[in-house]
Amino acid sequence: MMGKLTARAIAERALEIGDAEGLDAVTIRRLASDLGVTPMALYWHFKNKEQLIIGMADHLIGGFAPKPADQRPWQEQLRDLTEGLINTLRTHPCAKHVIEQIDAVAVPNFLAVWDQALGLARTAGFSVEESCLITKYLLQSAIAIADAPVHDQAFLSGEDLAQQVRFKRLGLQSLPGESYPHLVEMAGPLVEPKDPHLYDTFGVDLVLSGIEALAARR
Amino acid sequence: MMGKLTARAIAERALEIGDAEGLDAVTIRRLASDLGVTPMALYWHFKNKEQLIIGMADHLIGGFAPKPADQRPWQEQLRDLTEGLINTLRTHPCAKHVIEQIDAVAVPNFLAVWDQALGLARTAGFSVEESCLITKYLLQSAIAIADAPVHDQAFLSGEDLAQQVRFKRLGLQSLPGESYPHLVEMAGPLVEPKDPHLYDTFGVDLVLSGIEALAARR
DNA sequence: ACCTGAACACCGTTCAAGT
DNA sequence: ACCTGAACACCGTTCAAGT
C-alpha cells in the first residue's frame, strides 16, 4: 500500500519521529503503528531496539558520504569533515542523542568517517594515541557547536518555539543574580543567538585552532 | 535501620547503581528495592524520574566545588575547571550519560560552574555569544577526553575487563582492512592506551590551545 | 521469507489510603 | 510529613503459529 517494509524504510521513519518528537518517542510499538504493521514485524528487520538505533545512526552518517582522501592539506580536509558533521547534526535534531546512545564501532558509515579522521590526524604528525583522542574530541566538539540554540527550521511551530525561548530566558533571568551574575546577564544571547553563520565559523575555527597549534609543535 | 531515606541518600544510591551497572539500571523500582522501600516512596522526595536524574547530576557536580574566582590569569583558572570536570567524569562512569540526558539549567551546581566558565571567557576578551559557545565546547571536550579507554579502577573485575578489551580489539581488527586501514592498524591503542597521564595533559592542552589561539586574535 | 497473536516481565506514574 | 497498596498505561521481547 505505502511502499515495502524494509530496514531502510524503518530507519527513515524512525528518524522522522525522532527528529520531530525526540528520540524517546521512537518506540517499537509507536514505530510499528506508524508503519501500519505489527510491532513484531520490526523484529524481522532488526534484532532488537539497539540495532534499530544503530540503523538510524548509519542512515544519518550516510547522509554526508565522506569523499575519499584527496591531495589538499589535512587542515582543509579536516575542516570539511567537521562542517559535514555539524551540518548533519543540525538537520537532524535527534542525531545527538542517537550518537550518544550507541557504540560507534557498530555503525559502518561511522567507521568510515572515523577512519578518515584518524588518517588525517596521522598525516598531521600526531601519534597513534594522540590521533585517537583528537578524533573523539572532534566529534564532541561538533556536537557542542551544532547544539547552539536553534535558529531556524525547528520542528516546533513558530509560536511554540518563540514561547519556549521566552520561557527559557525567563528561567535564566529569574536566577539569583548574586550567585550567577553572568548567566543572568547573558540570558538573552544564551537562548537565541543573532548570527548563526558567524557562530559556525567561529566554532570550527576554535576546534581547528587547537589542533593546528599542537600540530605545529611536533 | 540503614540511615534515613533522604533525597541525598537516594541520589547517592542511584549514582552507585549507575556507576556500577550503567544508567539504564537506575530504575525507580530497582532503586526503591535497593533502599528497602516501596517505589512510590521515592516520589515523595523527587517529583519524577527526570528530577531524580537531575539530583544525581547535582550531587555529581557538587563533588568538585568551583572555587570562587581568584586573581590568577584566566588560562590557569580555565585549566583547573576543565581538569576538575574531567576528573569527576572519570570517577563516575555514568556521569556522561547523566549530563547528556538532562538540561543543565535545572542543575544548581551545574549553573555555578557554567557561570564561572562564562565569566572566565568574558575576561579572556570573547563576546557574549562566543563565550556561550566556548563554555559548551569546553564541556563537550571534557567528555571526549574523559571518555578515553578506561585504564584503571573499572567497575568490572579485572578478568572481565581484560576479556572485554580483547573482544573489542578483535572486532576492530577483523574489519575489512581495505575500507578502514587506520582503524585496523590502530586497534590496539584505540582500546587500551599506554599512558593515561600524558593522555590527560595532551587533551587539556588541545582544548586550551584552541581557546588561547582565538583569544590572542581579539 | 515475512508477518501476526498472544503472552511475559518490566517500566513510570497516579491516586487513594494509611500512620 | 512520610510511606504503602492497588491499579493503569505503556514498554521491549520471546515464541509459536500463520502465509
Coordinates of C-alpha atoms (C1' of nucleotides) in Angstrom, one line a residue:
Chain A
M1 CA 0.0 0.0 0.0
M2 CA 2.6 2.5 1.0
G3 CA 5.9 1.1 -0.1
K4 CA 7.7 -2.0 1.1
L5 CA 8.6 -2.5 4.7
T6 CA 12.4 -2.6 4.5
A7 CA 15.1 -2.0 7.1
R8 CA 15.9 1.3 5.3
A9 CA 12.3 2.5 5.3
I10 CA 12.0 1.6 9.0
A11 CA 15.2 3.6 9.9
E12 CA 14.0 6.5 7.9
R13 CA 10.6 6.6 9.6
A14 CA 12.3 6.3 13.0
L15 CA 14.5 9.3 12.2
E16 CA 11.4 11.3 11.2
I17 CA 9.7 10.5 14.5
G18 CA 12.9 11.2 16.4
D19 CA 13.6 14.5 14.7
A20 CA 10.0 15.6 15.2
E21 CA 9.2 14.4 18.7
G22 CA 12.5 13.4 20.3
L23 CA 14.3 10.0 20.5
D24 CA 12.1 8.9 23.4
A25 CA 9.1 8.9 21.1
V26 CA 10.8 6.3 18.9
T27 CA 9.3 3.2 20.3
I28 CA 9.0 -0.1 18.7
R29 CA 5.2 -0.1 19.1
R30 CA 4.8 3.5 18.0
L31 CA 7.0 3.0 15.0
A32 CA 5.2 -0.1 14.0
S33 CA 1.8 1.5 14.3
D34 CA 3.1 4.4 12.2
L35 CA 4.2 2.0 9.5
G36 CA 0.8 0.2 9.7
V37 CA 2.3 -3.0 10.9
T38 CA 2.6 -5.2 14.0
P39 CA 5.4 -4.4 16.5
M40 CA 6.8 -7.9 16.0
A41 CA 7.2 -7.2 12.2
L42 CA 10.1 -4.9 13.0
Y43 CA 12.0 -7.7 14.7
W44 CA 12.4 -9.4 11.4
H45 CA 14.5 -6.5 10.1
F46 CA 16.2 -5.5 13.3
K47 CA 17.4 -7.9 16.0
N48 CA 16.4 -5.5 18.8
K49 CA 16.0 -1.8 19.5
E50 CA 19.7 -1.2 19.8
Q51 CA 20.2 -2.4 16.3
L52 CA 17.3 -0.2 15.2
I53 CA 19.1 2.9 16.7
I54 CA 22.3 1.7 15.0
G55 CA 20.4 1.7 11.8
M56 CA 19.2 5.2 12.4
A57 CA 22.8 6.3 13.0
D58 CA 24.0 4.6 9.9
H59 CA 21.4 6.3 7.8
L60 CA 22.3 9.6 9.4
I61 CA 26.0 9.4 8.8
G62 CA 25.4 8.0 5.3
G63 CA 23.9 11.4 4.5
F64 CA 27.2 13.1 4.1
A65 CA 29.3 10.5 2.4
P66 CA 33.0 11.2 3.2
K67 CA 34.9 11.8 0.0
P68 CA 38.0 9.7 -0.5
A69 CA 41.1 11.4 0.8
D70 CA 42.3 14.0 -1.8
Q71 CA 45.5 15.9 -2.1
R72 CA 44.6 19.0 -0.2
P73 CA 46.3 19.9 3.0
W74 CA 44.9 18.0 6.0
Q75 CA 43.7 21.2 7.6
E76 CA 41.2 21.8 4.8
Q77 CA 40.0 18.2 4.7
L78 CA 39.5 18.1 8.5
R79 CA 37.5 21.3 8.3
D80 CA 35.3 19.8 5.6
L81 CA 34.7 16.8 7.7
T82 CA 33.9 18.8 10.8
E83 CA 31.5 21.0 8.9
G84 CA 29.8 18.0 7.4
L85 CA 29.3 16.5 10.9
I86 CA 27.9 19.8 12.2
N87 CA 25.6 20.1 9.3
T88 CA 24.0 16.7 9.7
L89 CA 23.7 17.2 13.5
R90 CA 21.9 20.5 12.6
T91 CA 19.5 19.0 10.1
H92 CA 18.6 16.1 12.4
P93 CA 17.8 17.2 15.9
C94 CA 17.8 13.7 17.3
A95 CA 21.2 12.9 15.9
K96 CA 22.9 14.0 19.1
H97 CA 21.1 11.5 21.2
V98 CA 21.4 8.8 18.7
I99 CA 25.1 9.1 18.5
E100 CA 25.4 9.3 22.3
Q101 CA 23.5 6.2 22.9
I102 CA 25.3 3.7 20.6
D103 CA 28.8 2.4 20.2
A104 CA 30.4 3.9 17.1
V105 CA 32.1 0.6 16.3
A106 CA 28.8 -0.9 15.4
V107 CA 27.9 1.7 12.7
P108 CA 29.6 1.1 9.3
N109 CA 29.3 4.6 8.0
F110 CA 30.5 6.0 11.2
L111 CA 33.6 3.8 11.0
A112 CA 34.3 5.2 7.6
V113 CA 34.4 8.9 8.7
W114 CA 36.3 7.8 11.8
D115 CA 38.9 6.1 9.8
Q116 CA 39.3 9.1 7.5
A117 CA 39.7 11.4 10.5
L118 CA 42.3 9.1 12.0
G119 CA 44.2 9.2 8.8
L120 CA 44.2 13.0 8.6
A121 CA 45.4 13.2 12.2
R122 CA 48.3 10.9 11.4
T123 CA 49.4 12.9 8.4
A124 CA 49.2 16.0 10.6
G125 CA 52.0 14.3 12.6
F126 CA 50.2 13.1 15.7
S127 CA 51.0 9.8 17.3
V128 CA 48.6 6.9 17.3
E129 CA 47.2 7.7 20.7
E130 CA 47.0 11.4 20.1
S131 CA 45.1 10.8 16.9
C132 CA 42.7 8.6 18.8
L133 CA 41.9 11.3 21.2
I134 CA 41.7 14.0 18.6
T135 CA 39.1 12.2 16.6
K136 CA 36.9 11.7 19.7
Y137 CA 37.5 15.4 20.5
L138 CA 36.4 16.4 17.0
L139 CA 33.1 14.6 17.3
Q140 CA 32.3 16.0 20.7
S141 CA 33.2 19.5 19.5
A142 CA 31.0 19.2 16.5
I143 CA 28.2 18.2 18.9
A144 CA 28.8 21.3 21.0
I145 CA 28.8 23.6 18.0
A146 CA 25.8 22.1 16.5
D147 CA 24.0 22.3 19.8
A148 CA 23.8 26.1 19.6
P149 CA 20.4 27.5 20.3
V150 CA 18.1 26.5 17.5
H151 CA 17.7 29.3 14.9
D152 CA 15.6 28.0 12.0
Q153 CA 13.6 25.2 10.6
A154 CA 12.7 23.9 14.1
F155 CA 10.2 21.1 14.3
L156 CA 8.0 23.2 16.5
S157 CA 5.6 25.7 15.0
G158 CA 6.9 29.3 15.1
E159 CA 4.7 30.3 18.0
D160 CA 5.6 27.3 20.2
L161 CA 9.2 28.0 19.6
A162 CA 9.0 31.6 20.5
Q163 CA 7.2 30.8 23.6
Q164 CA 9.7 28.2 24.6
V165 CA 12.6 30.6 24.1
R166 CA 10.8 33.2 26.2
F167 CA 10.3 30.6 28.9
K168 CA 13.9 29.6 29.0
R169 CA 15.1 33.1 29.1
L170 CA 12.8 33.9 32.0
G171 CA 14.1 30.9 33.8
L172 CA 17.7 32.2 33.5
Q173 CA 16.8 35.8 34.3
S174 CA 15.0 34.8 37.4
L175 CA 18.0 33.1 38.9
P176 CA 19.7 34.7 41.9
G177 CA 21.8 37.4 40.4
E178 CA 24.5 37.3 43.1
S179 CA 25.1 33.6 42.5
Y180 CA 25.0 33.5 38.8
P181 CA 25.8 37.0 37.5
H182 CA 27.0 36.1 34.0
L183 CA 24.1 33.7 33.4
V184 CA 21.5 36.3 34.3
E185 CA 23.3 39.0 32.2
M186 CA 23.7 36.7 29.2
A187 CA 20.2 35.1 29.3
G188 CA 19.2 36.6 26.0
P189 CA 22.1 35.6 23.8
L190 CA 22.3 32.2 25.5
V191 CA 18.9 31.1 24.2
E192 CA 18.7 33.0 20.9
P193 CA 21.9 33.8 19.1
K194 CA 21.9 36.5 16.5
D195 CA 24.2 35.3 13.8
P196 CA 24.2 31.5 13.3
H197 CA 26.6 31.7 10.4
L198 CA 29.3 33.6 12.2
Y199 CA 28.6 31.2 15.1
D200 CA 29.5 28.3 12.9
T201 CA 32.8 29.6 11.5
F202 CA 33.9 30.7 15.0
G203 CA 33.2 27.3 16.4
V204 CA 35.1 25.4 13.7
D205 CA 38.0 27.9 14.0
L206 CA 38.0 27.2 17.7
V207 CA 38.4 23.4 17.2
L208 CA 40.9 23.5 14.3
S209 CA 43.0 26.2 16.0
G210 CA 43.6 23.9 18.9
I211 CA 44.6 21.0 16.7
E212 CA 46.8 23.1 14.4
A213 CA 48.5 24.8 17.4
L214 CA 49.5 21.4 18.8
A215 CA 50.5 20.1 15.3
A216 CA 52.9 23.0 14.9
R217 CA 54.8 21.8 18.0
R218 CA 55.5 18.3 16.6
Chain B
M1 CA 17.7 0.6 60.1
M2 CA 20.2 1.8 57.5
G3 CA 20.0 5.6 57.6
K4 CA 17.2 7.9 56.8
L5 CA 15.6 7.9 53.4
T6 CA 16.5 11.4 52.2
A7 CA 16.8 13.0 48.7
R8 CA 20.5 13.0 49.1
A9 CA 20.7 9.3 50.1
I10 CA 18.5 8.4 47.2
A11 CA 20.7 10.3 44.7
E12 CA 23.8 8.7 46.1
R13 CA 22.5 5.2 45.8
A14 CA 21.3 6.0 42.3
L15 CA 24.8 7.1 41.4
E16 CA 26.3 3.9 42.9
I17 CA 24.0 1.8 40.7
G18 CA 24.6 3.9 37.7
D19 CA 28.3 3.8 38.0
A20 CA 28.4 0.1 38.6
E21 CA 25.8 -1.1 36.1
G22 CA 25.1 1.7 33.8
L23 CA 22.4 4.4 33.9
D24 CA 19.8 2.1 32.4
A25 CA 20.0 0.0 35.6
V26 CA 18.8 3.0 37.6
T27 CA 15.2 2.4 37.7
I28 CA 12.6 3.7 40.2
R29 CA 11.6 0.2 41.2
R30 CA 15.2 -1.2 41.3
L31 CA 16.4 1.8 43.3
A32 CA 13.5 1.5 45.8
S33 CA 14.1 -2.2 46.3
D34 CA 17.8 -1.5 46.9
L35 CA 16.8 1.1 49.5
G36 CA 14.4 -1.4 51.1
V37 CA 11.4 0.8 50.3
T38 CA 8.3 1.0 48.1
P39 CA 8.8 2.5 44.6
M40 CA 6.2 5.2 45.5
A41 CA 8.2 6.3 48.5
L42 CA 10.7 7.9 46.1
Y43 CA 8.0 10.1 44.7
W44 CA 7.8 11.9 47.9
H45 CA 11.4 13.1 47.5
F46 CA 11.5 13.5 43.7
K47 CA 8.6 14.6 41.6
N48 CA 9.5 12.2 38.8
K49 CA 12.4 10.3 37.3
E50 CA 13.7 13.4 35.5
Q51 CA 14.1 15.2 38.8
L52 CA 15.9 12.1 40.2
I53 CA 18.5 12.3 37.4
I54 CA 18.8 16.0 38.0
G55 CA 19.5 15.2 41.6
M56 CA 22.2 12.7 40.5
A57 CA 23.8 15.4 38.3
D58 CA 23.7 17.9 41.1
H59 CA 25.4 15.6 43.5
L60 CA 27.9 14.7 40.9
I61 CA 28.9 18.3 40.1
G62 CA 28.8 19.2 43.8
G63 CA 31.8 16.9 44.1
F64 CA 34.2 19.4 42.8
A65 CA 33.0 22.7 44.3
P66 CA 34.2 25.5 42.0
K67 CA 36.4 27.8 44.0
P68 CA 35.4 31.5 43.8
A69 CA 37.2 33.4 41.1
D70 CA 40.8 34.2 42.2
Q71 CA 43.4 36.6 40.8
R72 CA 45.3 34.1 38.6
P73 CA 45.2 34.5 34.8
W74 CA 42.1 33.1 33.2
Q75 CA 44.1 30.4 31.4
E76 CA 45.0 28.8 34.7
Q77 CA 41.6 29.0 36.1
L78 CA 40.0 27.6 33.0
R79 CA 42.5 24.7 33.1
D80 CA 41.6 24.0 36.7
L81 CA 38.0 24.0 35.8
T82 CA 38.5 21.7 32.8
E83 CA 40.6 19.2 34.8
G84 CA 38.0 19.2 37.6
L85 CA 35.3 18.3 35.1
I86 CA 37.4 15.6 33.5
N87 CA 38.2 14.2 36.9
T88 CA 34.6 13.8 38.0
L89 CA 33.7 12.3 34.7
R90 CA 36.4 9.8 35.2
T91 CA 35.5 8.8 38.7
H92 CA 31.8 8.4 37.8
P93 CA 31.3 6.3 34.7
C94 CA 27.7 7.2 34.4
A95 CA 28.3 10.9 34.6
K96 CA 28.5 11.2 30.9
H97 CA 25.0 9.8 30.3
V98 CA 23.6 11.7 33.2
I99 CA 24.8 15.0 31.8
E100 CA 23.7 14.2 28.3
Q101 CA 20.2 13.4 29.4
I102 CA 19.3 16.5 31.4
D103 CA 19.0 20.2 30.9
A104 CA 21.9 21.9 32.6
V105 CA 19.7 24.8 33.5
A106 CA 17.9 22.6 36.0
V107 CA 21.0 21.7 37.9
P108 CA 22.1 24.3 40.5
N109 CA 25.7 23.1 40.9
F110 CA 26.0 22.9 37.2
L111 CA 24.8 26.5 36.8
A112 CA 27.6 27.6 39.2
V113 CA 30.4 26.1 37.2
W114 CA 28.8 27.3 34.0
D115 CA 28.6 30.8 35.3
Q116 CA 32.2 30.7 36.3
A117 CA 33.3 29.5 32.9
L118 CA 31.3 32.2 31.3
G119 CA 33.0 34.8 33.4
L120 CA 36.4 33.5 32.5
A121 CA 35.6 33.5 28.8
R122 CA 34.5 37.1 29.1
T123 CA 37.7 38.2 30.8
A124 CA 39.5 36.5 28.0
G125 CA 38.0 39.0 25.7
F126 CA 35.4 36.9 24.0
S127 CA 32.0 38.3 23.1
V128 CA 28.8 37.2 24.8
E129 CA 27.9 34.8 22.1
E130 CA 31.4 33.5 21.7
S131 CA 31.6 32.8 25.4
C132 CA 28.4 30.9 25.2
L133 CA 29.8 28.6 22.6
I134 CA 33.1 28.3 24.3
T135 CA 31.6 27.0 27.5
K136 CA 29.5 24.4 25.7
Y137 CA 32.6 23.4 23.8
L138 CA 34.6 23.1 27.0
L139 CA 32.1 20.7 28.5
Q140 CA 31.9 18.5 25.4
S141 CA 35.7 18.5 25.1
A142 CA 36.0 17.3 28.7
I143 CA 33.6 14.5 27.9
A144 CA 35.7 13.5 24.9
I145 CA 38.9 13.5 27.0
A146 CA 37.4 11.7 29.9
D147 CA 36.0 9.1 27.6
A148 CA 39.4 7.7 26.7
P149 CA 39.6 3.9 27.0
V150 CA 39.3 3.0 30.6
H151 CA 42.6 2.4 32.3
D152 CA 42.1 1.8 36.0
Q153 CA 39.6 1.3 38.8
A154 CA 37.0 0.0 36.4
F155 CA 33.8 -1.4 37.9
L156 CA 34.3 -4.7 36.1
S157 CA 36.5 -7.3 37.7
G158 CA 40.0 -7.4 36.2
E159 CA 39.3 -10.6 34.2
D160 CA 36.0 -9.3 32.7
L161 CA 37.7 -6.1 31.7
A162 CA 40.6 -7.8 30.0
Q163 CA 38.3 -10.1 28.1
Q164 CA 36.1 -7.1 27.1
V165 CA 39.2 -5.3 25.8
R166 CA 40.4 -8.3 23.8
F167 CA 36.9 -8.6 22.4
K168 CA 36.7 -5.0 21.2
R169 CA 40.2 -5.2 19.7
L170 CA 39.3 -8.3 17.8
G171 CA 36.2 -6.6 16.5
L172 CA 38.3 -3.7 15.1
Q173 CA 41.0 -5.9 13.7
S174 CA 38.5 -8.1 11.9
L175 CA 37.2 -5.2 9.9
P176 CA 37.9 -5.1 6.2
G177 CA 41.4 -3.6 6.0
E178 CA 40.9 -2.0 2.7
S179 CA 37.9 0.0 3.9
Y180 CA 39.2 1.0 7.3
P181 CA 43.0 0.9 7.2
H182 CA 43.7 3.2 10.1
L183 CA 41.2 1.6 12.4
V184 CA 42.6 -1.9 11.8
E185 CA 46.2 -0.7 12.3
M186 CA 45.4 1.3 15.5
A187 CA 43.1 -1.3 17.0
G188 CA 45.4 -1.9 20.0
P189 CA 45.9 1.7 21.1
L190 CA 42.3 2.5 20.4
V191 CA 41.1 0.2 23.1
E192 CA 43.9 0.3 25.7
P193 CA 46.1 3.4 25.9
K194 CA 49.5 3.2 27.4
D195 CA 49.9 6.4 29.3
P196 CA 46.8 7.9 30.8
H197 CA 48.6 10.8 32.4
L198 CA 50.1 12.0 29.2
Y199 CA 46.8 11.4 27.6
D200 CA 45.2 13.9 30.0
T201 CA 47.7 16.7 29.7
F202 CA 47.6 16.4 25.9
G203 CA 43.8 16.6 25.9
V204 CA 43.6 19.6 28.1
D205 CA 46.4 21.3 26.0
L206 CA 44.4 20.6 22.9
V207 CA 41.3 22.3 24.2
L208 CA 43.0 25.3 25.8
S209 CA 45.3 25.9 22.8
G210 CA 42.3 26.5 20.7
I211 CA 40.8 28.9 23.1
E212 CA 44.0 30.8 23.7
A213 CA 44.8 30.9 20.0
L214 CA 41.5 32.7 19.3
A215 CA 41.8 34.9 22.3
A216 CA 45.1 36.2 21.0
R217 CA 43.3 37.4 17.9
R218 CA 40.9 39.7 19.8
Chain C
dA1 C1' 10.9 -15.0 3.6
dC2 C1' 8.0 -12.2 6.0
dC3 C1' 4.4 -11.1 9.2
dT4 C1' 0.8 -11.9 13.1
dG5 C1' -1.2 -13.1 18.0
dA6 C1' -0.8 -13.9 22.5
dA7 C1' 1.8 -13.7 26.4
dC8 C1' 5.7 -12.3 29.8
dA9 C1' 8.4 -9.4 32.6
dC10 C1' 9.3 -5.0 33.2
dC11 C1' 8.7 0.1 33.2
dG12 C1' 7.0 5.2 35.2
dT13 C1' 3.2 7.2 37.4
dT14 C1' -1.5 8.4 39.7
dC15 C1' -4.5 8.2 43.4
dA16 C1' -6.5 7.0 47.5
dA17 C1' -5.3 5.4 51.8
dG18 C1' -2.6 4.6 55.9
dT19 C1' 0.4 6.3 60.1
Chain D
dA1 C1' 5.3 14.7 56.8
dC2 C1' 6.3 10.4 55.0
dC3 C1' 5.2 5.9 53.2
dT4 C1' 2.2 1.9 51.3
dG5 C1' -1.2 -0.8 48.0
dA6 C1' -3.5 -1.4 44.1
dA7 C1' -4.2 -0.1 39.6
dC8 C1' -3.2 2.0 34.8
dA9 C1' -1.0 2.6 30.5
dC10 C1' 3.0 1.7 28.4
dC11 C1' 7.4 -0.6 27.3
dG12 C1' 10.8 -4.4 24.8
dT13 C1' 11.0 -9.1 23.7
dT14 C1' 10.0 -14.3 23.0
dC15 C1' 7.8 -17.9 21.0
dA16 C1' 4.7 -20.4 18.4
dA17 C1' 2.0 -20.0 14.6
dG18 C1' 0.3 -18.4 10.1
dT19 C1' 1.1 -17.4 4.7

